[in-house]
mmCIF file of C-alpha atoms and ligand atoms in Angstrom:
data_model
loop_
_atom_site.group_PDB
_atom_site.id
_atom_site.type_symbol
_atom_site.label_atom_id
_atom_site.label_comp_id
_atom_site.label_asym_id
_atom_site.label_seq_id
_atom_site.Cartn_x
_atom_site.Cartn_y
_atom_site.Cartn_z
ATOM 1 C CA MET A 1 6.682 31.837 -119.193
ATOM 2 C CA ALA A 2 8.001 30.329 -122.389
ATOM 3 C CA ARG A 3 10.945 28.087 -123.022
ATOM 4 C CA ILE A 4 12.955 29.449 -125.914
ATOM 5 C CA GLY A 5 15.730 27.597 -127.715
ATOM 6 C CA VAL A 6 18.599 29.692 -129.059
ATOM 7 C CA PHE A 7 20.345 28.049 -131.977
ATOM 8 C CA GLY A 8 23.236 30.125 -133.280
ATOM 9 C CA GLY A 9 25.710 29.213 -135.969
ATOM 10 C CA THR A 10 27.011 30.057 -139.380
ATOM 11 C CA PHE A 11 24.490 27.782 -141.127
ATOM 12 C CA ASN A 12 26.823 27.482 -144.043
ATOM 13 C CA PRO A 13 24.567 26.134 -145.490
ATOM 14 C CA PRO A 14 21.712 25.055 -143.217
ATOM 15 C CA HIS A 15 20.940 21.335 -143.528
ATOM 16 C CA ARG A 16 18.686 18.646 -142.143
ATOM 17 C CA GLY A 17 21.153 17.971 -139.330
ATOM 18 C CA HIS A 18 20.387 21.449 -137.960
ATOM 19 C CA LEU A 19 16.651 20.946 -138.313
ATOM 20 C CA GLN A 20 16.649 17.553 -136.669
ATOM 21 C CA ALA A 21 18.839 18.751 -133.823
ATOM 22 C CA ALA A 22 16.416 21.603 -133.159
ATOM 23 C CA GLU A 23 13.457 19.258 -133.316
ATOM 24 C CA GLU A 24 15.067 16.809 -130.957
ATOM 25 C CA VAL A 25 15.959 19.443 -128.371
ATOM 26 C CA ALA A 26 12.527 21.039 -128.665
ATOM 27 C CA ARG A 27 10.879 17.686 -128.107
ATOM 28 C CA VAL A 28 13.032 16.538 -125.179
ATOM 29 C CA LEU A 29 13.084 19.878 -123.359
ATOM 30 C CA GLU A 30 9.547 20.859 -124.363
ATOM 31 C CA LEU A 31 10.576 24.145 -125.904
ATOM 32 C CA ASP A 32 7.902 26.505 -127.179
ATOM 33 C CA ARG A 33 10.057 27.972 -129.910
ATOM 34 C CA VAL A 34 13.559 27.840 -131.288
ATOM 35 C CA LEU A 35 15.297 30.893 -132.696
ATOM 36 C CA PHE A 36 17.776 30.193 -135.483
ATOM 37 C CA ILE A 37 20.317 33.005 -135.369
ATOM 38 C CA PRO A 38 22.873 33.046 -138.178
ATOM 39 C CA ASP A 39 26.063 34.849 -137.215
ATOM 40 C CA ARG A 40 27.519 37.722 -139.080
ATOM 41 C CA GLU A 41 31.101 36.710 -138.422
ATOM 42 C CA PRO A 42 31.741 33.577 -136.406
ATOM 43 C CA PRO A 43 34.118 34.456 -133.551
ATOM 44 C CA HIS A 44 35.848 31.077 -133.370
ATOM 45 C CA LYS A 45 36.555 30.070 -136.899
ATOM 46 C CA GLN A 46 37.680 31.252 -140.285
ATOM 47 C CA VAL A 47 34.851 30.968 -142.789
ATOM 48 C CA PRO A 48 35.681 29.072 -145.972
ATOM 49 C CA ASP A 49 35.983 30.767 -149.333
ATOM 50 C CA GLY A 50 32.683 31.400 -151.038
ATOM 51 C CA THR A 51 30.668 31.736 -147.826
ATOM 52 C CA PRO A 52 27.546 33.773 -148.583
ATOM 53 C CA ASP A 53 27.002 36.927 -146.534
ATOM 54 C CA GLY A 54 24.862 36.873 -143.432
ATOM 55 C CA ARG A 55 21.688 38.096 -145.123
ATOM 56 C CA THR A 56 21.891 35.346 -147.700
ATOM 57 C CA ARG A 57 22.496 32.713 -145.041
ATOM 58 C CA LEU A 58 19.510 34.104 -143.133
ATOM 59 C CA GLU A 59 17.418 33.604 -146.245
ATOM 60 C CA LEU A 60 18.666 30.034 -146.506
ATOM 61 C CA VAL A 61 17.750 29.459 -142.870
ATOM 62 C CA GLN A 62 14.285 30.868 -143.473
ATOM 63 C CA ALA A 63 13.862 28.505 -146.382
ATOM 64 C CA ALA A 64 15.160 25.592 -144.309
ATOM 65 C CA ILE A 65 12.870 26.048 -141.327
ATOM 66 C CA GLY A 66 9.842 26.694 -143.497
ATOM 67 C CA GLU A 67 7.925 23.728 -142.205
ATOM 68 C CA LEU A 68 9.003 23.632 -138.579
ATOM 69 C CA PRO A 69 6.145 25.292 -136.713
ATOM 70 C CA PHE A 70 8.206 26.210 -133.656
ATOM 71 C CA ALA A 71 11.211 27.637 -135.505
ATOM 72 C CA GLU A 72 11.954 31.251 -136.369
ATOM 73 C CA ALA A 73 14.890 32.856 -138.107
ATOM 74 C CA ASP A 74 16.264 35.910 -136.366
ATOM 75 C CA ASP A 75 18.581 38.538 -137.813
ATOM 76 C CA MET A 76 19.759 40.098 -134.563
ATOM 77 C CA GLU A 77 23.415 39.155 -135.056
ATOM 78 C CA LEU A 78 23.400 40.482 -138.592
ATOM 79 C CA ARG A 79 22.349 43.885 -137.353
ATOM 80 C CA ARG A 80 25.370 44.124 -135.056
ATOM 81 C CA GLU A 81 28.798 45.185 -136.266
ATOM 82 C CA GLY A 82 31.831 42.953 -135.911
ATOM 83 C CA LYS A 83 32.127 39.529 -134.424
ATOM 84 C CA SER A 84 29.053 37.782 -133.146
ATOM 85 C CA TYR A 85 29.636 36.889 -129.529
ATOM 86 C CA THR A 86 27.128 34.595 -127.903
ATOM 87 C CA ALA A 87 27.343 36.455 -124.587
ATOM 88 C CA ASP A 88 26.166 39.665 -126.315
ATOM 89 C CA THR A 89 23.384 37.869 -128.155
ATOM 90 C CA LEU A 90 22.099 36.226 -124.995
ATOM 91 C CA ARG A 91 22.161 39.497 -123.066
ATOM 92 C CA LEU A 92 19.997 41.123 -125.738
ATOM 93 C CA LEU A 93 17.633 38.166 -125.761
ATOM 94 C CA ARG A 94 17.422 38.332 -121.994
ATOM 95 C CA ASP A 95 16.208 41.926 -122.296
ATOM 96 C CA ARG A 96 13.788 40.994 -125.031
ATOM 97 C CA PHE A 97 12.310 38.034 -123.167
ATOM 98 C CA PRO A 98 12.721 38.914 -119.484
ATOM 99 C CA ASP A 99 10.117 36.427 -118.248
ATOM 100 C CA ASP A 100 11.162 33.454 -120.360
ATOM 101 C CA THR A 101 13.862 30.810 -120.062
ATOM 102 C CA LEU A 102 16.524 30.677 -122.747
ATOM 103 C CA TYR A 103 18.146 27.391 -123.807
ATOM 104 C CA LEU A 104 21.406 27.739 -125.693
ATOM 105 C CA ILE A 105 21.754 24.810 -128.090
ATOM 106 C CA THR A 106 25.360 23.763 -128.621
ATOM 107 C CA GLY A 107 26.902 21.028 -130.752
ATOM 108 C CA THR A 108 29.723 18.830 -129.506
ATOM 109 C CA ASP A 109 32.683 21.084 -130.247
ATOM 110 C CA MET A 110 30.931 24.175 -128.993
ATOM 111 C CA PHE A 111 29.798 22.548 -125.798
ATOM 112 C CA LEU A 112 33.168 21.079 -124.929
ATOM 113 C CA SER A 113 34.970 24.389 -125.436
ATOM 114 C CA LEU A 114 32.376 26.689 -123.925
ATOM 115 C CA HIS A 115 34.516 27.631 -120.936
ATOM 116 C CA GLN A 116 36.986 29.246 -123.358
ATOM 117 C CA TRP A 117 34.456 31.470 -125.045
ATOM 118 C CA TYR A 118 34.082 35.176 -124.638
ATOM 119 C CA HIS A 119 32.542 35.703 -121.184
ATOM 120 C CA PRO A 120 31.367 32.170 -120.432
ATOM 121 C CA GLU A 121 30.060 33.290 -117.032
ATOM 122 C CA GLU A 122 27.589 35.618 -118.762
ATOM 123 C CA ILE A 123 26.525 32.924 -121.190
ATOM 124 C CA CYS A 124 25.821 30.610 -118.279
ATOM 125 C CA ARG A 125 23.956 33.307 -116.387
ATOM 126 C CA TYR A 126 21.533 34.107 -119.228
ATOM 127 C CA ALA A 127 20.758 30.653 -120.550
ATOM 128 C CA VAL A 128 20.478 26.995 -119.761
ATOM 129 C CA ILE A 129 23.250 25.275 -121.717
ATOM 130 C CA VAL A 130 22.086 22.388 -123.879
ATOM 131 C CA GLY A 131 24.854 20.009 -124.922
ATOM 132 C CA LEU A 132 23.899 17.856 -127.874
ATOM 133 C CA ARG A 133 25.863 14.717 -127.553
ATOM 134 C CA ARG A 134 26.503 12.239 -130.269
ATOM 135 C CA THR A 135 24.550 9.050 -130.478
ATOM 136 C CA GLU A 136 27.476 6.818 -129.645
ATOM 137 C CA GLY A 137 27.293 8.427 -126.247
ATOM 138 C CA ASP A 138 29.906 9.801 -124.003
ATOM 139 C CA ARG A 139 32.523 7.109 -123.942
ATOM 140 C CA ASP A 140 35.304 9.134 -122.443
ATOM 141 C CA GLY A 141 32.977 11.043 -120.152
ATOM 142 C CA ALA A 142 33.881 14.356 -121.755
ATOM 143 C CA PHE A 143 30.318 15.645 -121.795
ATOM 144 C CA GLN A 144 29.672 14.775 -118.199
ATOM 145 C CA ALA A 145 33.007 16.301 -117.181
ATOM 146 C CA GLN A 146 32.221 19.499 -119.058
ATOM 147 C CA LYS A 147 28.765 19.643 -117.486
ATOM 148 C CA ASN A 148 30.350 19.372 -114.027
ATOM 149 C CA ARG A 149 32.914 22.007 -114.874
ATOM 150 C CA LEU A 150 30.370 24.517 -116.152
ATOM 151 C CA GLU A 151 28.139 23.954 -113.148
ATOM 152 C CA LYS A 152 30.945 24.317 -110.687
ATOM 153 C CA GLN A 153 32.881 27.115 -112.313
ATOM 154 C CA PHE A 154 30.026 29.251 -113.627
ATOM 155 C CA GLY A 155 26.973 28.034 -111.732
ATOM 156 C CA ALA A 156 25.546 26.916 -115.064
ATOM 157 C CA ARG A 157 22.404 24.897 -115.583
ATOM 158 C CA VAL A 158 23.221 22.203 -118.116
ATOM 159 C CA GLU A 159 21.026 19.755 -120.013
ATOM 160 C CA LEU A 160 22.575 16.949 -122.029
ATOM 161 C CA VAL A 161 20.463 15.729 -124.925
ATOM 162 C CA GLU A 162 21.252 12.621 -126.946
ATOM 163 C CA ASN A 163 21.599 13.543 -130.573
ATOM 164 C CA ARG A 164 20.060 10.536 -132.260
ATOM 165 C CA VAL A 165 19.903 12.373 -135.499
ATOM 166 C CA LEU A 166 21.877 12.912 -138.664
ATOM 167 C CA GLU A 167 25.596 13.258 -138.205
ATOM 168 C CA ILE A 168 26.286 15.796 -140.867
ATOM 169 C CA SER A 169 28.487 18.848 -141.097
ATOM 170 C CA SER A 170 28.220 21.859 -143.339
ATOM 171 C CA SER A 171 31.624 21.122 -144.859
ATOM 172 C CA ARG A 172 30.340 17.712 -145.920
ATOM 173 C CA VAL A 173 27.321 19.358 -147.463
ATOM 174 C CA ARG A 174 29.487 21.833 -149.366
ATOM 175 C CA ARG A 175 31.508 18.973 -150.856
ATOM 176 C CA LEU A 176 28.350 17.177 -151.900
ATOM 177 C CA LEU A 177 27.041 20.345 -153.533
ATOM 178 C CA ILE A 178 29.983 20.155 -155.930
ATOM 179 C CA LEU A 179 30.329 16.384 -156.277
ATOM 180 C CA GLY A 180 26.628 15.502 -156.165
ATOM 181 C CA GLY A 181 24.275 14.020 -153.588
ATOM 182 C CA ALA A 182 23.540 17.072 -151.430
ATOM 183 C CA GLU A 183 19.798 16.506 -151.890
ATOM 184 C CA LYS A 184 19.766 14.047 -149.028
ATOM 185 C CA TYR A 185 20.896 16.645 -146.513
ATOM 186 C CA VAL A 186 19.649 19.948 -147.841
ATOM 187 C CA PRO A 187 15.913 20.669 -147.952
ATOM 188 C CA GLU A 188 14.664 21.394 -151.450
ATOM 189 C CA PRO A 189 13.789 25.093 -150.883
ATOM 190 C CA VAL A 190 17.348 25.735 -149.679
ATOM 191 C CA LEU A 191 18.856 23.827 -152.557
ATOM 192 C CA SER A 192 16.794 25.759 -155.002
ATOM 193 C CA ILE A 193 18.107 29.124 -153.739
ATOM 194 C CA ILE A 194 21.670 27.795 -153.732
ATOM 195 C CA ARG A 195 21.427 26.589 -157.312
ATOM 196 C CA THR A 196 19.598 29.551 -158.806
ATOM 197 C CA ARG A 197 22.083 31.982 -157.309
ATOM 198 C CA GLY A 198 25.114 29.772 -157.821
ATOM 199 C CA LEU A 199 26.038 29.904 -154.131
ATOM 200 C CA TYR A 200 28.913 27.717 -152.876
ATOM 201 C CA ASN A 201 30.446 27.771 -156.350
ATOM 202 C CA THR A 202 27.620 25.653 -157.705
ATOM 203 C CA ASP A 203 27.617 27.802 -160.846
ATOM 204 C CA GLN A 204 31.270 27.180 -161.583
ATOM 205 C CA ASP A 205 32.181 25.124 -164.614
ATOM 206 C CA TYR A 206 34.834 22.650 -163.501
ATOM 207 C CA ARG A 207 35.352 21.067 -166.882
ATOM 208 C CA ASN A 208 38.804 21.183 -168.473
ATOM 209 C CA LEU A 209 40.314 23.444 -165.859
ATOM 210 C CA PRO A 210 43.884 24.609 -166.397
ATOM 211 C CA GLU A 211 46.303 22.502 -164.377
ATOM 212 C CA GLU A 212 46.926 25.025 -161.598
ATOM 213 C CA GLU A 213 43.216 25.634 -161.139
ATOM 214 C CA LEU A 214 42.485 21.915 -161.133
ATOM 215 C CA ARG A 215 45.098 21.458 -158.449
ATOM 216 C CA ARG A 216 43.489 24.157 -156.300
ATOM 217 C CA VAL A 217 39.986 22.745 -156.672
ATOM 218 C CA ALA A 218 41.068 19.146 -156.098
ATOM 219 C CA VAL A 219 42.956 20.097 -152.955
ATOM 220 C CA GLY A 220 39.921 22.024 -151.708
ATOM 221 C CA LEU A 221 37.788 18.898 -151.886
ATOM 222 C CA LEU A 222 40.175 16.816 -149.783
ATOM 223 C CA LYS A 223 40.578 16.432 -146.096
ATOM 224 C CA GLU A 224 43.722 18.201 -144.929
ATOM 225 C CA SER A 225 45.407 14.902 -144.050
ATOM 226 C CA ARG A 226 45.028 13.675 -147.632
ATOM 227 C CA VAL A 227 46.532 16.613 -149.486
ATOM 228 C CA ASN A 228 50.178 15.572 -149.460
ATOM 229 C CA HIS A 229 49.324 12.078 -150.547
ATOM 230 C CA VAL A 230 47.398 13.343 -153.545
ATOM 231 C CA LEU A 231 50.002 15.881 -154.611
ATOM 232 C CA GLY A 232 52.692 13.223 -154.187
ATOM 233 C CA CYS A 233 50.681 10.815 -156.284
ATOM 234 C CA ALA A 234 50.186 13.391 -159.057
ATOM 235 C CA ASP A 235 53.917 14.215 -159.191
ATOM 236 C CA THR A 236 54.906 10.571 -159.159
ATOM 237 C CA ALA A 237 52.390 9.813 -161.886
ATOM 238 C CA ARG A 238 53.842 12.551 -164.056
ATOM 239 C CA LYS A 239 57.358 11.187 -163.625
ATOM 240 C CA LEU A 240 56.320 7.627 -164.358
ATOM 241 C CA ALA A 241 54.486 8.834 -167.450
ATOM 242 C CA ARG A 242 57.595 10.618 -168.679
ATOM 243 C CA LEU A 243 59.701 7.507 -168.131
ATOM 244 C CA TYR A 244 57.316 5.067 -169.787
ATOM 245 C CA GLY A 245 56.044 7.300 -172.586
ATOM 246 C CA ALA A 246 52.512 8.030 -171.398
ATOM 247 C CA ASP A 247 50.732 11.388 -171.530
ATOM 248 C CA GLU A 248 52.354 13.327 -168.678
ATOM 249 C CA THR A 249 49.627 15.911 -168.379
ATOM 250 C CA ALA A 250 46.916 13.286 -168.255
ATOM 251 C CA ALA A 251 48.863 11.317 -165.652
ATOM 252 C CA TYR A 252 49.228 14.394 -163.474
ATOM 253 C CA ARG A 253 45.517 15.251 -163.752
ATOM 254 C CA ALA A 254 44.514 11.676 -162.975
ATOM 255 C CA GLY A 255 46.797 11.768 -159.943
ATOM 256 C CA LEU A 256 45.182 14.995 -158.743
ATOM 257 C CA LEU A 257 41.691 13.568 -159.090
ATOM 258 C CA HIS A 258 42.237 9.940 -158.125
ATOM 259 C CA ASP A 259 40.994 10.455 -154.549
ATOM 260 C CA VAL A 260 38.667 13.365 -155.297
ATOM 261 C CA THR A 261 35.732 11.704 -153.525
ATOM 262 C CA LYS A 262 37.832 10.203 -150.744
ATOM 263 C CA ALA A 263 36.577 12.745 -148.212
ATOM 264 C CA ILE A 264 33.048 11.489 -148.766
ATOM 265 C CA ASP A 265 32.180 9.038 -146.009
ATOM 266 C CA GLY A 266 30.921 5.550 -146.678
ATOM 267 C CA GLU A 267 27.230 6.208 -146.568
ATOM 268 C CA ASP A 268 27.537 9.296 -148.740
ATOM 269 C CA GLN A 269 29.500 7.306 -151.318
ATOM 270 C CA LEU A 270 26.255 5.502 -151.958
ATOM 271 C CA LEU A 271 24.599 8.854 -152.715
ATOM 272 C CA LEU A 272 27.101 9.346 -155.515
ATOM 273 C CA VAL A 273 26.553 5.776 -156.678
ATOM 274 C CA ASP A 274 22.852 6.595 -157.058
ATOM 275 C CA LYS A 275 23.386 10.006 -158.549
ATOM 276 C CA TYR A 276 25.689 8.743 -161.316
ATOM 277 C CA ASP A 277 23.951 5.402 -161.701
ATOM 278 C CA ILE A 278 27.078 3.414 -161.005
ATOM 279 C CA LEU A 279 26.859 -0.349 -161.074
ATOM 280 C CA ILE A 280 28.399 -1.862 -157.950
ATOM 281 C CA SER A 281 28.659 -5.327 -156.446
ATOM 282 C CA ASP A 282 27.302 -6.445 -153.087
ATOM 283 C CA PHE A 283 30.904 -6.688 -152.000
ATOM 284 C CA GLU A 284 31.369 -2.999 -152.731
ATOM 285 C CA ARG A 285 28.083 -2.069 -151.169
ATOM 286 C CA SER A 286 29.338 -3.593 -147.945
ATOM 287 C CA HIS A 287 32.819 -2.079 -148.330
ATOM 288 C CA PRO A 288 31.950 1.501 -149.300
ATOM 289 C CA LYS A 289 35.562 2.556 -148.708
ATOM 290 C CA LEU A 290 36.437 0.940 -152.015
ATOM 291 C CA LEU A 291 33.822 3.002 -153.790
ATOM 292 C CA HIS A 292 35.808 6.226 -153.940
ATOM 293 C CA ALA A 293 37.629 4.863 -156.992
ATOM 294 C CA LYS A 294 34.430 4.405 -158.943
ATOM 295 C CA THR A 295 32.674 7.529 -157.721
ATOM 296 C CA GLY A 296 35.901 9.446 -158.342
ATOM 297 C CA ALA A 297 35.951 8.254 -161.941
ATOM 298 C CA TYR A 298 32.378 9.413 -162.511
ATOM 299 C CA VAL A 299 33.064 12.760 -160.891
ATOM 300 C CA ALA A 300 36.154 13.099 -163.107
ATOM 301 C CA LYS A 301 33.889 12.538 -166.069
ATOM 302 C CA TYR A 302 30.759 14.501 -165.224
ATOM 303 C CA VAL A 303 32.069 17.261 -162.996
ATOM 304 C CA PHE A 304 35.568 17.757 -164.392
ATOM 305 C CA GLY A 305 35.044 16.628 -167.973
ATOM 306 C CA GLU A 306 38.243 14.575 -168.000
ATOM 307 C CA SER A 307 39.138 12.070 -170.720
ATOM 308 C CA GLU A 308 38.242 8.412 -170.730
ATOM 309 C CA GLU A 309 41.872 7.481 -170.170
ATOM 310 C CA ILE A 310 41.855 9.464 -166.938
ATOM 311 C CA GLN A 311 38.446 8.168 -165.851
ATOM 312 C CA LYS A 312 39.564 4.581 -166.235
ATOM 313 C CA ALA A 313 42.840 5.085 -164.411
ATOM 314 C CA ILE A 314 40.882 6.515 -161.479
ATOM 315 C CA PHE A 315 38.253 3.784 -161.706
ATOM 316 C CA TRP A 316 40.811 0.995 -161.232
ATOM 317 C CA HIS A 317 43.245 2.663 -158.861
ATOM 318 C CA THR A 318 42.271 0.739 -155.713
ATOM 319 C CA THR A 319 41.695 -2.779 -156.964
ATOM 320 C CA GLY A 320 43.507 -2.980 -160.263
ATOM 321 C CA LYS A 321 42.233 -5.486 -162.826
ATOM 322 C CA ALA A 322 43.462 -7.914 -165.444
ATOM 323 C CA ASP A 323 45.095 -6.379 -168.529
ATOM 324 C CA MET A 324 45.540 -2.795 -167.383
ATOM 325 C CA SER A 325 46.449 0.091 -169.685
ATOM 326 C CA LEU A 326 49.694 1.978 -169.210
ATOM 327 C CA MET A 327 47.879 4.915 -167.599
ATOM 328 C CA GLU A 328 45.987 2.604 -165.235
ATOM 329 C CA LYS A 329 49.235 1.022 -164.129
ATOM 330 C CA ILE A 330 50.854 4.400 -163.606
ATOM 331 C CA ILE A 331 48.099 5.694 -161.350
ATOM 332 C CA TYR A 332 47.863 2.435 -159.442
ATOM 333 C CA LEU A 333 51.605 2.483 -158.737
ATOM 334 C CA ALA A 334 51.884 6.211 -158.122
ATOM 335 C CA ASP A 335 49.135 5.906 -155.527
ATOM 336 C CA TYR A 336 50.934 3.015 -153.896
ATOM 337 C CA MET A 337 54.475 4.398 -153.797
ATOM 338 C CA GLU A 338 54.253 8.221 -153.745
ATOM 339 C CA PRO A 339 56.793 9.815 -151.375
ATOM 340 C CA THR A 340 54.561 10.035 -148.283
ATOM 341 C CA ARG A 341 53.821 6.303 -148.340
ATOM 342 C CA ASP A 342 55.677 4.410 -145.682
ATOM 343 C CA PHE A 343 55.346 0.671 -145.252
ATOM 344 C CA PRO A 344 57.746 -2.271 -145.233
ATOM 345 C CA GLY A 345 58.818 -2.920 -148.809
ATOM 346 C CA VAL A 346 57.980 0.498 -150.249
ATOM 347 C CA GLU A 347 61.647 1.212 -151.041
ATOM 348 C CA LYS A 348 61.936 -1.978 -153.040
ATOM 349 C CA LEU A 349 58.729 -1.122 -154.858
ATOM 350 C CA ARG A 350 59.968 2.362 -155.746
ATOM 351 C CA GLU A 351 63.259 1.012 -157.037
ATOM 352 C CA LEU A 352 61.488 -1.474 -159.224
ATOM 353 C CA ALA A 353 58.974 1.069 -160.499
ATOM 354 C CA TRP A 354 61.729 3.143 -162.105
ATOM 355 C CA THR A 355 63.228 0.156 -163.894
ATOM 356 C CA ASP A 356 60.473 -2.341 -164.660
ATOM 357 C CA LEU A 357 56.857 -1.232 -164.507
ATOM 358 C CA ASP A 358 55.283 -4.661 -164.798
ATOM 359 C CA ARG A 359 57.491 -6.267 -162.177
ATOM 360 C CA ALA A 360 56.644 -3.359 -159.893
ATOM 361 C CA MET A 361 52.946 -3.977 -160.557
ATOM 362 C CA LEU A 362 53.338 -7.645 -159.681
ATOM 363 C CA LEU A 363 55.110 -6.751 -156.468
ATOM 364 C CA ALA A 364 52.465 -4.162 -155.586
ATOM 365 C CA PHE A 365 49.569 -6.563 -156.150
ATOM 366 C CA THR A 366 51.335 -9.290 -154.219
ATOM 367 C CA MET A 367 52.033 -7.042 -151.253
ATOM 368 C CA CYS A 368 48.525 -5.687 -151.282
ATOM 369 C CA ILE A 369 46.931 -9.127 -151.388
ATOM 370 C CA GLU A 370 49.270 -10.550 -148.757
ATOM 371 C CA GLU A 371 48.378 -7.740 -146.459
ATOM 372 C CA LEU A 372 44.656 -8.317 -146.922
ATOM 373 C CA VAL A 373 45.076 -12.041 -146.306
ATOM 374 C CA ARG A 374 47.175 -11.342 -143.220
ATOM 375 C CA GLU A 375 44.463 -9.069 -141.885
ATOM 376 C CA ASN A 376 41.841 -11.663 -142.706
ATOM 377 C CA LYS A 377 40.099 -9.357 -145.118
ATOM 378 C CA ASN A 378 38.431 -10.259 -148.367
ATOM 379 C CA VAL A 379 40.480 -9.886 -151.520
ATOM 380 C CA CYS A 380 38.257 -8.720 -154.316
ATOM 381 C CA LYS A 381 38.087 -10.603 -157.583
ATOM 382 C CA ASP A 382 39.602 -7.792 -159.637
ATOM 383 C CA SER A 383 42.749 -7.697 -157.526
ATOM 384 C CA ARG A 384 43.198 -11.445 -157.756
ATOM 385 C CA GLU A 385 42.751 -11.360 -161.514
ATOM 386 C CA ALA A 386 45.092 -8.393 -161.795
ATOM 387 C CA ARG A 387 47.864 -10.228 -159.990
ATOM 388 C CA ASP A 388 47.330 -13.491 -161.865
ATOM 389 C CA PHE A 389 47.250 -11.757 -165.226
ATOM 390 C CA ILE A 390 50.497 -9.941 -164.747
ATOM 391 C CA ALA A 391 52.173 -12.973 -163.164
ATOM 392 C CA ARG A 392 51.273 -15.032 -166.240
ATOM 393 C CA GLU A 393 52.543 -12.345 -168.575
ATOM 394 C CA LEU A 394 55.851 -12.302 -166.753
ATOM 395 C CA GLY A 395 56.023 -16.083 -166.657
ATOM 396 C CA GLU A 396 55.830 -16.118 -162.874
ATOM 397 C CA PRO A 397 53.908 -18.748 -160.906
ATOM 398 C CA VAL A 398 50.296 -17.918 -160.136
ATOM 399 C CA GLU A 399 49.773 -18.593 -156.476
ATOM 400 C CA GLU A 400 46.496 -19.844 -155.170
ATOM 401 C CA ILE A 401 44.797 -17.439 -152.840
ATOM 402 C CA PRO A 402 42.193 -19.056 -150.637
ATOM 403 C CA GLN A 403 38.842 -18.400 -152.309
ATOM 404 C CA GLN A 404 36.533 -16.087 -150.512
ATOM 405 C CA GLU A 405 32.969 -15.174 -150.978
ATOM 406 C CA GLU A 406 32.378 -12.106 -153.020
HETATM 407 FE FE1 FE B 501 42.370 5.961 -153.370
HETATM 408 FE FE1 FE B 502 45.177 7.543 -153.080
#
């Protein structure tokens, strides 16, 4: 009697997180084999644009599991019409392996919503449910509660396995395929198929896109919650450019791209830093949130082919610096005051921005620094110099900020 892991999913694309999860479950539960079963049409979610068809994803899975001795790719869901329901898949596997025990491997979201799936009672009848729980544990007890529920309601057998491995999602991988740095998460044989066939839009030329197209692509790279901010920033930048005589088109494009790498989490920012050979300070290395300005500037250059004026405006949009160009000031301010921003003093800042750009800059730097000091956070050297420079130019006093280590 064998113990067989069943690992379904869209695998869009498959990545090391999948492989490590399978390895971990196989090790802890002593599985003899794990079947990777790409779905034809996921029943619970809309697939993103540019998702390769099932056969192609199966090929990617085959390439991914190449070196895992216990893993096999299975095309059973691709041979069925319509949506791929787990209950149907498990029933077929039950018939195929009548003497063996099936272990359905589920990630966090899947596990916690399993009772709402199509025929959960059948799923629980055919397989042991394996809930992979995140490393940080089960703080709110949701996993344990779900385990109890499934056992009580459906007579399920449930195993919880700590997922000590890579926290990585396919959507993150798809972003990195465009922006750079996917190598860390995608095994080389998979990457090679993706690149040679231009899957996930990797063959698209993003340089000098027309404005509308640039807007679409930029929005697609953001997290949903960031979209309005970025569009607001781009519009505000265009208006400020018109008022102060800068290149309106460039300002709009810089606004669209200023946070283009913002959806990339801290650790992955460092992948981009390596990929584009960006020089960063220890301060930045320990505050990777700040890095999206620099990585964004390099992406604007190498992926989108934007001008130096735009690159620089993006580069300095978080910290500012001494002696900024008009475009740099515009993006810095537009980012700070665009219509969705809401903080004490933003109205005053907006008012000032439409009448006196430099005074608005001084106010923005001062507010930003005061906030950091209030929150006991480090103020980086560039921001201090930016404020002092503009204060001197305007003949305003330069206030001492307590020195901090860099
Ligand atoms: Fe930003
Ligand atoms: Fe921003």
